[in-house]
Amino acid sequence: MYELKVDGMTCGGCVSSVKRALQAIDANASIDVDLHSKTVKIDTAVELNAVKAAVEDAGYDVLSAT
């Protein structure tokens, strides 16, 4: 499981965009987006760099990832 701090998410549409981007790289991933804390938790077998790239390609900045 990875936890990302994501900047630029401001609304439900942003949450949907991030989820869509992550589901595109792993349709079976478990994804939890918390808009208030700007965190994204994803349980996936995909490498962290690919997860970060998917979020960034959707137009958001990944500030940290663990």
mmCIF file of C-alpha atoms in Angstrom:
data_model
loop_
_atom_site.group_PDB
_atom_site.id
_atom_site.type_symbol
_atom_site.label_atom_id
_atom_site.label_comp_id
_atom_site.label_asym_id
_atom_site.label_seq_id
_atom_site.Cartn_x
_atom_site.Cartn_y
_atom_site.Cartn_z
ATOM 1 C CA MET A 1 0.000 0.000 0.000
ATOM 2 C CA TYR A 2 1.207 3.469 -0.871
ATOM 3 C CA GLU A 3 0.207 6.797 0.621
ATOM 4 C CA LEU A 4 0.640 9.929 -1.455
ATOM 5 C CA LYS A 5 0.289 13.565 -0.473
ATOM 6 C CA VAL A 6 -1.254 15.216 -3.530
ATOM 7 C CA ASP A 7 -1.494 18.950 -4.176
ATOM 8 C CA GLY A 8 -4.107 20.501 -6.435
ATOM 9 C CA MET A 9 -7.174 18.454 -5.475
ATOM 10 C CA THR A 10 -9.967 20.884 -4.631
ATOM 11 C CA CYS A 11 -13.271 19.120 -5.324
ATOM 12 C CA GLY A 12 -15.076 15.868 -5.973
ATOM 13 C CA GLY A 13 -14.204 16.109 -9.644
ATOM 14 C CA CYS A 14 -10.520 16.108 -8.718
ATOM 15 C CA VAL A 15 -11.064 12.993 -6.596
ATOM 16 C CA SER A 16 -12.744 11.284 -9.550
ATOM 17 C CA SER A 17 -9.900 12.272 -11.884
ATOM 18 C CA VAL A 18 -7.276 10.820 -9.549
ATOM 19 C CA LYS A 19 -9.256 7.608 -9.096
ATOM 20 C CA ARG A 20 -9.727 7.224 -12.866
ATOM 21 C CA ALA A 21 -6.011 7.755 -13.486
ATOM 22 C CA LEU A 22 -5.089 5.117 -10.916
ATOM 23 C CA GLN A 23 -7.709 2.629 -12.101
ATOM 24 C CA ALA A 24 -6.264 2.988 -15.602
ATOM 25 C CA ILE A 25 -2.983 1.464 -14.409
ATOM 26 C CA ASP A 26 -4.592 -1.109 -12.066
ATOM 27 C CA ALA A 27 -8.308 -1.789 -12.401
ATOM 28 C CA ASN A 28 -8.255 -3.959 -9.269
ATOM 29 C CA ALA A 29 -6.529 -1.424 -7.015
ATOM 30 C CA SER A 30 -8.169 -0.344 -3.780
ATOM 31 C CA ILE A 31 -8.127 3.463 -3.754
ATOM 32 C CA ASP A 32 -9.051 5.859 -0.951
ATOM 33 C CA VAL A 33 -8.855 9.601 -1.582
ATOM 34 C CA ASP A 34 -9.233 12.050 1.307
ATOM 35 C CA LEU A 35 -9.844 15.498 -0.134
ATOM 36 C CA HIS A 36 -9.536 17.270 3.220
ATOM 37 C CA SER A 37 -6.051 15.937 4.010
ATOM 38 C CA LYS A 38 -5.102 15.676 0.317
ATOM 39 C CA THR A 39 -3.961 12.084 0.711
ATOM 40 C CA VAL A 40 -4.394 9.178 -1.632
ATOM 41 C CA LYS A 41 -4.018 5.625 -0.356
ATOM 42 C CA ILE A 42 -3.741 2.908 -2.961
ATOM 43 C CA ASP A 43 -3.324 -0.818 -2.481
ATOM 44 C CA THR A 44 -1.756 -2.083 -5.695
ATOM 45 C CA ALA A 45 1.007 -4.276 -7.056
ATOM 46 C CA VAL A 46 2.040 -1.513 -9.476
ATOM 47 C CA GLU A 47 5.372 0.174 -8.724
ATOM 48 C CA LEU A 48 5.337 3.470 -6.830
ATOM 49 C CA ASN A 49 6.897 5.407 -9.718
ATOM 50 C CA ALA A 50 4.051 4.346 -12.017
ATOM 51 C CA VAL A 51 1.479 5.366 -9.397
ATOM 52 C CA LYS A 52 3.093 8.792 -8.997
ATOM 53 C CA ALA A 53 3.323 9.230 -12.773
ATOM 54 C CA ALA A 54 -0.376 8.421 -13.225
ATOM 55 C CA VAL A 55 -1.386 11.066 -10.654
ATOM 56 C CA GLU A 56 0.974 13.643 -12.147
ATOM 57 C CA ASP A 57 -0.211 12.886 -15.696
ATOM 58 C CA ALA A 58 -3.754 13.596 -14.451
ATOM 59 C CA GLY A 59 -2.565 17.114 -13.594
ATOM 60 C CA TYR A 60 -1.779 16.917 -9.870
ATOM 61 C CA ASP A 61 1.468 17.319 -7.970
ATOM 62 C CA VAL A 62 2.681 14.465 -5.779
ATOM 63 C CA LEU A 63 4.367 16.169 -2.819
ATOM 64 C CA SER A 64 5.402 12.971 -1.053
ATOM 65 C CA ALA A 65 4.910 9.246 -1.383
ATOM 66 C CA THR A 66 5.544 6.343 0.940
#
